[in-house]
Amino acid sequence: MTLNPFTLKELRQLTRSKTIASSLVGFLCACLAVCYAVPAFNAGIDQSTGAVVFSFINAILMIVCAIVIPCNVFARIDKERGGSKRAVDFTLLTALAPAEIIDGKLRGAFSLIVLFSTAALPFGVFSYLLHGISFASIFTTLATTATIAVFSSHAALALGVLRIGHRLRVFVFAVVLVLGGAMLLPALAISSAGIPGFSSSGFLKFVAVAVTASCILRGFAIASFSPVVMERDRPLRVAVLFAFIGWGAYVVSLVFLPGFKVYSWIVVASDYLCAFAACAVLLALGASAQEEGYSRRMVAGRPKTRLKRLLAWPFGTGAANGMFFAAALAFVVAVAWPLAKPLVDGYCIGHKVLDAHGMIYKVEFEYAFATVLMYVFSVILLVRFLWYVVTRKVRISPMLVPLAAVALFAFFQSIPAIRAIALAADWPDYFFDMPFCVLKINRHPLMHLCYSGGAFALGAVLNAIVWWRARVRIADAQVGCRK
């Protein structure tokens, strides 16, 4: 069996790491102390002793696997990467592809997670012998902790390869670590009181969500780690596309399952559309921060046939490619809810599903996704076009485009409040007629749909002209090279 050289390098360094060795010894000592202390403080063994012992062991395991190991992953990649000006480009030092380097880092983290989880198994058997917990609960709890640890490792690696300075990278990781630790505290508190019940369907959904988010973070890490002159965005977009299709198939399959409830399905479908609408916006912001045109390496690596080139274009690296992919994803999200409305309304009428007021339930605000997404994309496109106009005179980094777009969109949302304060009055209905304000768009849905559609069309046309001119320049350069 051929082992990835970077995986082998990670495993060798991890076995020599004093942090990992001391963490393992400390984990074993802490688990041993818990096994002796809990029965002693309870003045004996009762029917819940095993559950309490294992809850404390799992809490220690979660701290090690979900906090200590991700911190180790981040520290190692951050040290190797250095600052933004002296960042190490591993792809120039080795023949390995960026994906192999990222996967080698992840496999090293997975090996540590398996190591600590395996070390916790004997204490799980001891907890079972003390009564109060089953092997199924032990397995589910350990699998849940391992899933959280895997996601945390992906997130730490994605933060460690960001193209920013060392200090800013550490600050961002510290903020995310504090927020993530605060989210884990309730789980640790519940764990210390006893093992919570976890249904099989809920556990599988949790694992599926964590795996989906981890795959997307892996694609983002590859995109951030790869050199700017090579194709780097394909893994991220492929992961998003497969996640969108897979979860879409799951949402549709719920309709055909026995015991279908329209209220529960609407909640699941709304969460699905909101998640991927946010993903489309993030992809658009990332695309707006890229430079115009393509490098010679990208042009030389394109498929030879026109059909393959057309199919590969949405997944290629570039501002136009990324914006097109994000807009296509947003378009599917925007039209999904209006297309589902007749089906849902027909089901509610046929089965006489009543709402809280005793009326036949009907889907409302079906244009909300389309309106909000077109407003957001129009702001991004317009700011991107303004950047192109300004940068012809003064050199400005495209990294400022997403920051300016977010600030401008947030300013638009604050205008009704500013007007109300200036007039010292309540918010009248006409305050919500203004374009780009998504607050209470349900009061004038068709008007806002027309506003957002016009703004999006304007931004798309202006940027299409810019990108077409960039394409013509590249084609002329290629012709000149041939001559």
Tab-separated table of C-alpha atoms in Angstrom:
chain	number	residue	atom	x	y	z
A	1	MET	CA	0.000	0.000	0.000
A	2	THR	CA	1.324	3.446	-0.977
A	3	LEU	CA	0.969	5.986	1.799
A	4	ASN	CA	0.657	9.685	1.079
A	5	PRO	CA	4.110	11.160	1.876
A	6	PHE	CA	2.562	14.122	3.632
A	7	THR	CA	0.411	11.802	5.764
A	8	LEU	CA	3.555	9.868	6.695
A	9	LYS	CA	5.352	13.108	7.548
A	10	GLU	CA	2.431	14.230	9.748
A	11	LEU	CA	2.269	10.906	11.602
A	12	ARG	CA	6.028	10.968	12.279
A	13	GLN	CA	5.925	14.488	13.647
A	14	LEU	CA	2.815	13.797	15.732
A	15	THR	CA	4.401	10.782	17.413
A	16	ARG	CA	7.336	13.020	18.451
A	17	SER	CA	5.137	15.887	19.644
A	18	LYS	CA	5.335	16.541	23.375
A	19	THR	CA	1.883	18.171	23.277
A	20	ILE	CA	0.228	15.019	21.944
A	21	ALA	CA	2.153	12.703	24.268
A	22	SER	CA	1.348	14.795	27.349
A	23	SER	CA	-2.292	15.111	26.256
A	24	LEU	CA	-2.639	11.345	25.938
A	25	VAL	CA	-1.039	10.705	29.331
A	26	GLY	CA	-3.141	13.436	30.916
A	27	PHE	CA	-6.303	12.053	29.325
A	28	LEU	CA	-5.652	8.555	30.665
A	29	CYS	CA	-4.883	9.887	34.145
A	30	ALA	CA	-8.005	12.064	34.163
A	31	CYS	CA	-10.218	9.157	33.083
A	32	LEU	CA	-8.686	6.924	35.749
A	33	ALA	CA	-9.298	9.607	38.377
A	34	VAL	CA	-12.947	9.934	37.288
A	35	CYS	CA	-13.466	6.171	37.551
A	36	TYR	CA	-12.276	6.254	41.175
A	37	ALA	CA	-13.732	9.628	42.229
A	38	VAL	CA	-17.348	9.335	41.047
A	39	PRO	CA	-18.198	6.150	43.014
A	40	ALA	CA	-16.387	7.588	46.037
A	41	PHE	CA	-18.335	10.865	46.010
A	42	ASN	CA	-21.611	8.991	45.426
A	43	ALA	CA	-20.872	6.872	48.494
A	44	GLY	CA	-21.148	3.682	46.486
A	45	ILE	CA	-22.544	2.362	43.236
A	46	ASP	CA	-26.173	2.787	42.205
A	47	GLN	CA	-28.177	2.461	38.969
A	48	SER	CA	-26.840	5.732	37.485
A	49	THR	CA	-23.163	5.501	38.422
A	50	GLY	CA	-22.060	4.129	35.054
A	51	ALA	CA	-23.859	6.889	33.138
A	52	VAL	CA	-22.325	9.613	35.297
A	53	VAL	CA	-18.818	8.131	34.996
A	54	PHE	CA	-19.001	7.871	31.231
A	55	SER	CA	-20.505	11.354	30.888
A	56	PHE	CA	-17.433	12.817	32.595
A	57	ILE	CA	-15.110	10.659	30.463
A	58	ASN	CA	-16.880	11.819	27.310
A	59	ALA	CA	-16.627	15.451	28.446
A	60	ILE	CA	-12.850	15.071	28.846
A	61	LEU	CA	-12.648	13.326	25.460
A	62	MET	CA	-14.613	16.122	23.806
A	63	ILE	CA	-12.291	18.773	25.242
A	64	VAL	CA	-9.237	16.912	23.946
A	65	CYS	CA	-10.611	15.954	20.514
A	66	ALA	CA	-12.711	19.039	19.735
A	67	ILE	CA	-10.384	21.700	21.189
A	68	VAL	CA	-6.837	20.454	21.804
A	69	ILE	CA	-6.433	18.550	18.511
A	70	PRO	CA	-7.875	21.362	16.328
A	71	CYS	CA	-5.596	23.832	18.111
A	72	ASN	CA	-2.648	21.561	17.301
A	73	VAL	CA	-3.732	21.343	13.651
A	74	PHE	CA	-4.065	25.121	13.405
A	75	ALA	CA	-0.754	25.806	15.148
A	76	ARG	CA	1.148	23.471	12.846
A	77	ILE	CA	-0.279	24.775	9.564
A	78	ASP	CA	-0.031	28.381	10.768
A	79	LYS	CA	3.641	27.944	11.679
A	80	GLU	CA	4.399	26.344	8.329
A	81	ARG	CA	2.450	28.948	6.394
A	82	GLY	CA	3.929	31.988	8.104
A	83	GLY	CA	2.736	35.539	7.465
A	84	SER	CA	0.948	36.791	4.368
A	85	LYS	CA	4.178	38.176	2.823
A	86	ARG	CA	6.378	35.210	3.640
A	87	ALA	CA	3.827	32.445	3.318
A	88	VAL	CA	5.316	29.113	2.328
A	89	ASP	CA	3.930	27.731	-0.938
A	90	PHE	CA	4.231	23.971	-0.492
A	91	THR	CA	3.195	23.343	-4.078
A	92	LEU	CA	6.482	24.926	-5.200
A	93	LEU	CA	8.520	22.712	-2.843
A	94	THR	CA	6.912	19.338	-3.566
A	95	ALA	CA	5.291	17.460	-6.425
A	96	LEU	CA	2.215	16.750	-4.296
A	97	ALA	CA	-1.024	18.456	-5.261
A	98	PRO	CA	-2.554	20.912	-2.765
A	99	ALA	CA	-5.422	18.480	-2.129
A	100	GLU	CA	-2.939	15.778	-1.077
A	101	ILE	CA	-1.246	18.136	1.376
A	102	ILE	CA	-4.567	19.157	2.919
A	103	ASP	CA	-5.702	15.526	3.102
A	104	GLY	CA	-2.404	14.585	4.746
A	105	LYS	CA	-3.030	17.159	7.474
A	106	LEU	CA	-6.581	15.891	7.970
A	107	ARG	CA	-5.512	12.244	8.134
A	108	GLY	CA	-3.028	13.118	10.837
A	109	ALA	CA	-5.816	14.745	12.851
A	110	PHE	CA	-8.113	11.752	12.223
A	111	SER	CA	-5.445	9.388	13.531
A	112	LEU	CA	-5.280	11.362	16.779
A	113	ILE	CA	-9.067	11.328	17.115
A	114	VAL	CA	-9.096	7.550	16.633
A	115	LEU	CA	-6.227	7.192	19.129
A	116	PHE	CA	-8.008	9.092	21.899
A	117	SER	CA	-11.385	7.489	21.149
A	118	THR	CA	-9.786	4.049	21.316
A	119	ALA	CA	-8.150	4.977	24.619
A	120	ALA	CA	-11.605	5.821	25.991
A	121	LEU	CA	-13.108	2.421	25.117
A	122	PRO	CA	-11.785	0.528	28.205
A	123	PHE	CA	-13.281	3.208	30.434
A	124	GLY	CA	-16.544	2.832	28.532
A	125	VAL	CA	-16.551	-0.884	29.321
A	126	PHE	CA	-15.859	-0.039	32.970
A	127	SER	CA	-18.824	2.377	32.937
A	128	TYR	CA	-21.037	-0.348	31.464
A	129	LEU	CA	-20.068	-2.724	34.270
A	130	LEU	CA	-21.097	-0.061	36.811
A	131	HIS	CA	-24.644	-0.140	35.307
A	132	GLY	CA	-26.749	2.758	34.078
A	133	ILE	CA	-25.588	2.857	30.466
A	134	SER	CA	-25.745	0.542	27.456
A	135	PHE	CA	-23.175	-0.214	24.800
A	136	ALA	CA	-25.449	1.463	22.222
A	137	SER	CA	-25.374	4.717	24.217
A	138	ILE	CA	-21.609	4.467	24.596
A	139	PHE	CA	-21.137	3.974	20.861
A	140	THR	CA	-23.518	6.804	19.946
A	141	THR	CA	-21.863	9.207	22.363
A	142	LEU	CA	-18.341	8.389	21.194
A	143	ALA	CA	-19.422	8.672	17.549
A	144	THR	CA	-21.008	12.058	18.242
A	145	THR	CA	-17.846	13.310	19.933
A	146	ALA	CA	-15.696	12.020	17.061
A	147	THR	CA	-17.977	13.719	14.525
A	148	ILE	CA	-17.670	17.055	16.337
A	149	ALA	CA	-13.894	16.588	16.489
A	150	VAL	CA	-13.673	15.876	12.745
A	151	PHE	CA	-15.664	19.008	11.943
A	152	SER	CA	-13.540	21.078	14.337
A	153	SER	CA	-10.358	19.817	12.672
A	154	HIS	CA	-11.654	20.807	9.237
A	155	ALA	CA	-12.597	24.253	10.541
A	156	ALA	CA	-9.178	24.735	12.189
A	157	LEU	CA	-7.377	23.749	8.982
A	158	ALA	CA	-9.557	26.079	6.891
A	159	LEU	CA	-8.721	28.963	9.223
A	160	GLY	CA	-5.031	28.069	9.270
A	161	VAL	CA	-4.609	28.416	5.493
A	162	LEU	CA	-6.323	31.792	5.134
A	163	ARG	CA	-4.413	34.266	2.965
A	164	ILE	CA	-4.027	36.848	5.726
A	165	GLY	CA	-1.317	37.837	8.162
A	166	HIS	CA	-0.211	35.596	10.996
A	167	ARG	CA	-1.576	37.799	13.787
A	168	LEU	CA	-4.927	38.320	12.109
A	169	ARG	CA	-5.169	34.584	11.432
A	170	VAL	CA	-4.516	33.796	15.101
A	171	PHE	CA	-7.067	36.402	16.163
A	172	VAL	CA	-9.758	34.953	13.880
A	173	PHE	CA	-9.037	31.438	15.136
A	174	ALA	CA	-9.186	32.614	18.757
A	175	VAL	CA	-12.584	34.240	18.190
A	176	VAL	CA	-13.942	31.108	16.495
A	177	LEU	CA	-12.460	28.937	19.258
A	178	VAL	CA	-14.137	30.985	21.980
A	179	LEU	CA	-17.486	30.920	20.183
A	180	GLY	CA	-17.185	27.195	19.480
A	181	GLY	CA	-16.205	26.491	23.071
A	182	ALA	CA	-19.201	28.461	24.293
A	183	MET	CA	-21.433	26.315	22.068
A	184	LEU	CA	-19.894	23.142	23.532
A	185	LEU	CA	-20.479	24.192	27.138
A	186	PRO	CA	-24.219	23.273	27.155
A	187	ALA	CA	-23.352	19.863	25.694
A	188	LEU	CA	-20.770	19.341	28.440
A	189	ALA	CA	-23.279	20.425	31.088
A	190	ILE	CA	-25.860	17.963	29.783
A	191	SER	CA	-23.220	15.269	29.564
A	192	SER	CA	-22.215	15.734	33.206
A	193	ALA	CA	-25.845	15.231	34.268
A	194	GLY	CA	-26.300	12.079	32.238
A	195	ILE	CA	-26.196	10.717	28.711
A	196	PRO	CA	-28.923	12.424	26.660
A	197	GLY	CA	-31.155	10.282	24.482
A	198	PHE	CA	-30.306	10.460	20.807
A	199	SER	CA	-32.628	8.859	18.281
A	200	SER	CA	-31.124	6.989	15.364
A	201	SER	CA	-32.631	9.359	12.794
A	202	GLY	CA	-31.440	12.423	14.698
A	203	PHE	CA	-27.955	10.953	15.010
A	204	LEU	CA	-27.751	10.195	11.295
A	205	LYS	CA	-28.926	13.716	10.401
A	206	PHE	CA	-26.329	15.194	12.720
A	207	VAL	CA	-23.559	13.114	11.147
A	208	ALA	CA	-24.775	13.997	7.631
A	209	VAL	CA	-24.752	17.726	8.401
A	210	ALA	CA	-21.275	17.516	9.951
A	211	VAL	CA	-19.899	15.525	7.005
A	212	THR	CA	-21.414	17.997	4.525
A	213	ALA	CA	-19.932	20.992	6.329
A	214	SER	CA	-16.557	19.217	6.615
A	215	CYS	CA	-16.434	18.503	2.860
A	216	ILE	CA	-17.205	22.143	2.087
A	217	LEU	CA	-14.520	23.307	4.537
A	218	ARG	CA	-12.037	20.917	2.920
A	219	GLY	CA	-12.776	22.437	-0.479
A	220	PHE	CA	-12.334	25.916	0.975
A	221	ALA	CA	-9.017	24.902	2.552
A	222	ILE	CA	-7.735	23.587	-0.797
A	223	ALA	CA	-8.836	26.788	-2.544
A	224	SER	CA	-7.106	28.994	0.040
A	225	PHE	CA	-3.968	26.855	0.172
A	226	SER	CA	-3.385	26.569	-3.586
A	227	PRO	CA	-1.315	29.186	-5.439
A	228	VAL	CA	-3.311	31.982	-7.021
A	229	VAL	CA	-2.035	31.123	-10.509
A	230	MET	CA	-3.573	27.630	-10.643
A	231	GLU	CA	-7.071	26.170	-10.732
A	232	ARG	CA	-8.093	25.960	-7.103
A	233	ASP	CA	-11.860	26.428	-6.718
A	234	ARG	CA	-13.102	23.189	-8.280
A	235	PRO	CA	-13.077	21.073	-5.051
A	236	LEU	CA	-15.099	23.710	-3.200
A	237	ARG	CA	-17.741	24.071	-5.903
A	238	VAL	CA	-18.012	20.336	-6.479
A	239	ALA	CA	-18.558	19.816	-2.742
A	240	VAL	CA	-21.255	22.503	-2.682
A	241	LEU	CA	-22.949	21.041	-5.771
A	242	PHE	CA	-23.045	17.493	-4.407
A	243	ALA	CA	-24.260	18.742	-1.025
A	244	PHE	CA	-27.035	20.729	-2.702
A	245	ILE	CA	-28.159	17.759	-4.788
A	246	GLY	CA	-27.914	15.265	-1.930
A	247	TRP	CA	-29.829	17.321	0.607
A	248	GLY	CA	-32.348	18.290	-2.077
A	249	ALA	CA	-33.032	14.604	-2.746
A	250	TYR	CA	-33.508	14.074	1.004
A	251	VAL	CA	-35.987	16.961	1.276
A	252	VAL	CA	-37.987	15.672	-1.698
A	253	SER	CA	-37.993	12.103	-0.345
A	254	LEU	CA	-39.677	13.273	2.868
A	255	VAL	CA	-42.864	13.904	0.879
A	256	PHE	CA	-43.197	10.211	0.004
A	257	LEU	CA	-42.502	8.828	3.483
A	258	PRO	CA	-45.389	7.579	5.648
A	259	GLY	CA	-46.533	10.029	8.288
A	260	PHE	CA	-45.762	13.066	6.129
A	261	LYS	CA	-46.611	16.339	7.907
A	262	VAL	CA	-46.694	19.494	5.832
A	263	TYR	CA	-45.688	21.805	8.693
A	264	SER	CA	-42.549	19.797	9.502
A	265	TRP	CA	-41.670	19.531	5.808
A	266	ILE	CA	-41.951	23.299	5.310
A	267	VAL	CA	-39.549	23.871	8.212
A	268	VAL	CA	-37.033	21.384	6.774
A	269	ALA	CA	-37.368	22.811	3.237
A	270	SER	CA	-36.950	26.381	4.518
A	271	ASP	CA	-33.819	25.452	6.460
A	272	TYR	CA	-32.421	23.723	3.377
A	273	LEU	CA	-33.055	26.719	1.121
A	274	CYS	CA	-31.751	29.229	3.688
A	275	ALA	CA	-28.523	27.248	4.179
A	276	PHE	CA	-27.707	27.074	0.487
A	277	ALA	CA	-28.848	30.652	-0.137
A	278	ALA	CA	-26.244	31.722	2.424
A	279	CYS	CA	-23.728	29.433	0.715
A	280	ALA	CA	-24.457	31.078	-2.650
A	281	VAL	CA	-23.925	34.532	-1.143
A	282	LEU	CA	-20.597	33.488	0.404
A	283	LEU	CA	-19.456	32.029	-2.920
A	284	ALA	CA	-20.407	35.277	-4.660
A	285	LEU	CA	-18.451	37.323	-2.112
A	286	GLY	CA	-15.437	35.079	-2.620
A	287	ALA	CA	-15.690	35.384	-6.401
A	288	SER	CA	-15.911	39.177	-6.175
A	289	ALA	CA	-12.531	39.233	-4.399
A	290	GLN	CA	-10.682	37.546	-7.277
A	291	GLU	CA	-8.649	39.223	-9.974
A	292	GLU	CA	-9.799	39.689	-13.559
A	293	GLY	CA	-8.758	37.190	-16.204
A	294	TYR	CA	-6.787	33.949	-15.958
A	295	SER	CA	-3.145	33.029	-15.608
A	296	ARG	CA	-1.169	31.281	-18.344
A	297	ARG	CA	-1.201	28.100	-16.259
A	298	MET	CA	-5.015	28.158	-16.120
A	299	VAL	CA	-5.308	28.785	-19.844
A	300	ALA	CA	-2.823	26.017	-20.680
A	301	GLY	CA	-4.610	23.532	-18.425
A	302	ARG	CA	-8.049	23.975	-19.953
A	303	PRO	CA	-9.714	20.961	-21.645
A	304	LYS	CA	-8.992	20.628	-25.335
A	305	THR	CA	-12.518	20.043	-26.636
A	306	ARG	CA	-15.087	22.813	-26.600
A	307	LEU	CA	-17.775	20.692	-24.884
A	308	LYS	CA	-15.497	19.718	-21.976
A	309	ARG	CA	-14.338	23.320	-21.720
A	310	LEU	CA	-17.952	24.485	-21.501
A	311	LEU	CA	-18.804	21.937	-18.804
A	312	ALA	CA	-15.673	22.756	-16.797
A	313	TRP	CA	-16.058	26.543	-17.050
A	314	PRO	CA	-18.473	27.025	-14.078
A	315	PHE	CA	-15.997	25.157	-11.861
A	316	GLY	CA	-12.936	27.084	-13.033
A	317	THR	CA	-11.089	29.683	-10.988
A	318	GLY	CA	-11.971	33.264	-11.844
A	319	ALA	CA	-14.287	36.100	-10.929
A	320	ALA	CA	-16.696	35.423	-13.799
A	321	ASN	CA	-16.694	31.653	-13.229
A	322	GLY	CA	-17.319	31.970	-9.507
A	323	MET	CA	-20.043	34.573	-9.867
A	324	PHE	CA	-21.818	32.482	-12.505
A	325	PHE	CA	-21.736	29.368	-10.299
A	326	ALA	CA	-23.005	31.309	-7.266
A	327	ALA	CA	-25.743	32.970	-9.336
A	328	ALA	CA	-26.823	29.595	-10.764
A	329	LEU	CA	-27.063	28.128	-7.258
A	330	ALA	CA	-28.997	31.177	-6.059
A	331	PHE	CA	-31.343	30.911	-9.063
A	332	VAL	CA	-32.264	27.319	-8.212
A	333	VAL	CA	-32.872	28.315	-4.586
A	334	ALA	CA	-34.976	31.318	-5.666
A	335	VAL	CA	-37.277	29.383	-8.001
A	336	ALA	CA	-37.630	26.314	-5.768
A	337	TRP	CA	-40.104	27.907	-3.358
A	338	PRO	CA	-42.480	29.388	-6.020
A	339	LEU	CA	-42.445	26.025	-7.828
A	340	ALA	CA	-43.235	24.174	-4.589
A	341	LYS	CA	-46.089	26.527	-3.653
A	342	PRO	CA	-48.762	24.988	-5.987
A	343	LEU	CA	-47.863	21.478	-4.820
A	344	VAL	CA	-47.986	22.390	-1.137
A	345	ASP	CA	-51.199	24.402	-1.520
A	346	GLY	CA	-52.804	21.557	-3.467
A	347	TYR	CA	-51.862	19.073	-0.764
A	348	CYS	CA	-53.243	21.343	1.963
A	349	ILE	CA	-56.514	21.853	0.073
A	350	GLY	CA	-56.893	18.146	-0.710
A	351	HIS	CA	-56.171	17.046	2.864
A	352	LYS	CA	-57.841	20.087	4.481
A	353	VAL	CA	-54.767	21.144	6.409
A	354	LEU	CA	-55.714	24.116	8.604
A	355	ASP	CA	-53.458	26.845	9.948
A	356	ALA	CA	-53.576	28.482	13.400
A	357	HIS	CA	-56.599	30.607	12.358
A	358	GLY	CA	-58.674	27.639	11.186
A	359	MET	CA	-58.179	28.464	7.477
A	360	ILE	CA	-56.790	26.227	4.736
A	361	TYR	CA	-53.011	26.550	4.999
A	362	LYS	CA	-51.228	28.206	2.068
A	363	VAL	CA	-47.590	29.074	1.436
A	364	GLU	CA	-46.899	32.808	1.736
A	365	PHE	CA	-43.991	35.045	0.718
A	366	GLU	CA	-42.916	32.672	-2.042
A	367	TYR	CA	-40.861	35.452	-3.662
A	368	ALA	CA	-38.835	36.224	-0.526
A	369	PHE	CA	-35.817	34.087	-1.484
A	370	ALA	CA	-35.705	35.524	-5.002
A	371	THR	CA	-36.011	39.128	-3.817
A	372	VAL	CA	-33.380	38.934	-1.091
A	373	LEU	CA	-30.881	37.045	-3.246
A	374	MET	CA	-31.239	39.431	-6.190
A	375	TYR	CA	-30.786	42.419	-3.880
A	376	VAL	CA	-27.631	40.880	-2.388
A	377	PHE	CA	-26.180	39.853	-5.739
A	378	SER	CA	-26.975	43.235	-7.304
A	379	VAL	CA	-25.024	45.047	-4.563
A	380	ILE	CA	-22.049	42.696	-5.025
A	381	LEU	CA	-22.104	43.121	-8.803
A	382	LEU	CA	-22.433	46.901	-8.672
A	383	VAL	CA	-19.587	47.246	-6.169
A	384	ARG	CA	-17.490	44.944	-8.318
A	385	PHE	CA	-18.149	47.121	-11.378
A	386	LEU	CA	-17.253	50.274	-9.448
A	387	TRP	CA	-14.013	48.603	-8.385
A	388	TYR	CA	-13.219	47.878	-12.023
A	389	VAL	CA	-13.847	51.518	-12.983
A	390	VAL	CA	-11.764	52.911	-10.115
A	391	THR	CA	-8.896	50.442	-10.461
A	392	ARG	CA	-8.209	51.620	-14.006
A	393	LYS	CA	-6.895	54.845	-12.441
A	394	VAL	CA	-5.746	53.701	-8.993
A	395	ARG	CA	-4.632	50.195	-8.058
A	396	ILE	CA	-7.010	48.774	-5.405
A	397	SER	CA	-7.050	45.203	-4.167
A	398	PRO	CA	-10.216	43.242	-5.094
A	399	MET	CA	-10.250	41.930	-1.514
A	400	LEU	CA	-11.997	45.192	-0.602
A	401	VAL	CA	-14.954	44.418	-2.880
A	402	PRO	CA	-16.746	41.931	-0.561
A	403	LEU	CA	-16.078	44.158	2.468
A	404	ALA	CA	-17.537	47.186	0.690
A	405	ALA	CA	-20.509	45.148	-0.563
A	406	VAL	CA	-21.357	43.886	2.930
A	407	ALA	CA	-21.024	47.398	4.402
A	408	LEU	CA	-23.188	48.929	1.666
A	409	PHE	CA	-25.901	46.284	2.001
A	410	ALA	CA	-25.947	46.729	5.789
A	411	PHE	CA	-26.260	50.488	5.308
A	412	PHE	CA	-29.300	50.000	3.072
A	413	GLN	CA	-30.988	47.975	5.812
A	414	SER	CA	-30.480	50.793	8.335
A	415	ILE	CA	-32.054	53.545	6.228
A	416	PRO	CA	-35.665	53.014	7.477
A	417	ALA	CA	-34.488	53.285	11.094
A	418	ILE	CA	-32.453	56.409	10.282
A	419	ARG	CA	-35.451	57.995	8.568
A	420	ALA	CA	-37.692	57.150	11.525
A	421	ILE	CA	-35.228	58.720	13.960
A	422	ALA	CA	-34.863	61.809	11.780
A	423	LEU	CA	-38.632	62.271	11.530
A	424	ALA	CA	-39.188	61.304	15.191
A	425	ALA	CA	-42.025	59.011	14.130
A	426	ASP	CA	-42.920	55.362	13.888
A	427	TRP	CA	-41.997	53.450	10.770
A	428	PRO	CA	-44.790	54.153	8.292
A	429	ASP	CA	-45.625	51.720	5.540
A	430	TYR	CA	-43.963	53.749	2.781
A	431	PHE	CA	-40.599	53.379	4.534
A	432	PHE	CA	-40.496	49.839	3.200
A	433	ASP	CA	-40.997	50.856	-0.441
A	434	MET	CA	-37.326	51.745	-0.907
A	435	PRO	CA	-35.152	49.357	-2.951
A	436	PHE	CA	-32.466	47.153	-1.400
A	437	CYS	CA	-34.236	47.086	1.996
A	438	VAL	CA	-35.311	43.521	2.782
A	439	LEU	CA	-37.045	44.378	6.038
A	440	LYS	CA	-40.784	43.695	5.674
A	441	ILE	CA	-40.523	42.957	1.960
A	442	ASN	CA	-43.699	40.910	2.405
A	443	ARG	CA	-45.667	44.194	2.516
A	444	HIS	CA	-44.861	44.906	-1.141
A	445	PRO	CA	-43.640	41.573	-2.558
A	446	LEU	CA	-44.184	42.231	-6.267
A	447	MET	CA	-42.779	45.754	-6.079
A	448	HIS	CA	-39.600	44.558	-4.369
A	449	LEU	CA	-39.359	41.675	-6.833
A	450	CYS	CA	-39.334	44.181	-9.712
A	451	TYR	CA	-36.834	46.439	-7.915
A	452	SER	CA	-34.458	43.569	-7.175
A	453	GLY	CA	-34.797	42.115	-10.674
A	454	GLY	CA	-33.940	45.435	-12.290
A	455	ALA	CA	-30.954	46.021	-10.003
A	456	PHE	CA	-29.645	42.503	-10.601
A	457	ALA	CA	-30.055	42.829	-14.378
A	458	LEU	CA	-28.139	46.123	-14.359
A	459	GLY	CA	-25.275	44.691	-12.319
A	460	ALA	CA	-25.133	41.525	-14.423
A	461	VAL	CA	-25.017	43.442	-17.730
A	462	LEU	CA	-22.277	45.822	-16.555
A	463	ASN	CA	-20.097	43.016	-15.264
A	464	ALA	CA	-20.759	40.874	-18.337
A	465	ILE	CA	-19.331	43.676	-20.485
A	466	VAL	CA	-16.231	43.877	-18.284
A	467	TRP	CA	-15.680	40.113	-18.266
A	468	TRP	CA	-16.204	39.877	-22.029
A	469	ARG	CA	-13.558	42.528	-22.617
A	470	ALA	CA	-11.188	40.596	-20.340
A	471	ARG	CA	-11.901	37.448	-22.353
A	472	VAL	CA	-11.154	39.250	-25.620
A	473	ARG	CA	-7.828	40.482	-24.216
A	474	ILE	CA	-6.885	36.917	-23.255
A	475	ALA	CA	-7.854	35.637	-26.707
A	476	ASP	CA	-5.745	38.343	-28.371
A	477	ALA	CA	-2.777	37.456	-26.166
A	478	GLN	CA	-3.104	33.796	-27.126
A	479	VAL	CA	-3.181	34.671	-30.822
A	480	GLY	CA	-0.094	36.827	-30.356
A	481	CYS	CA	1.722	33.953	-28.637
A	482	ARG	CA	0.891	31.592	-31.504
A	483	LYS	CA	2.259	34.070	-34.015
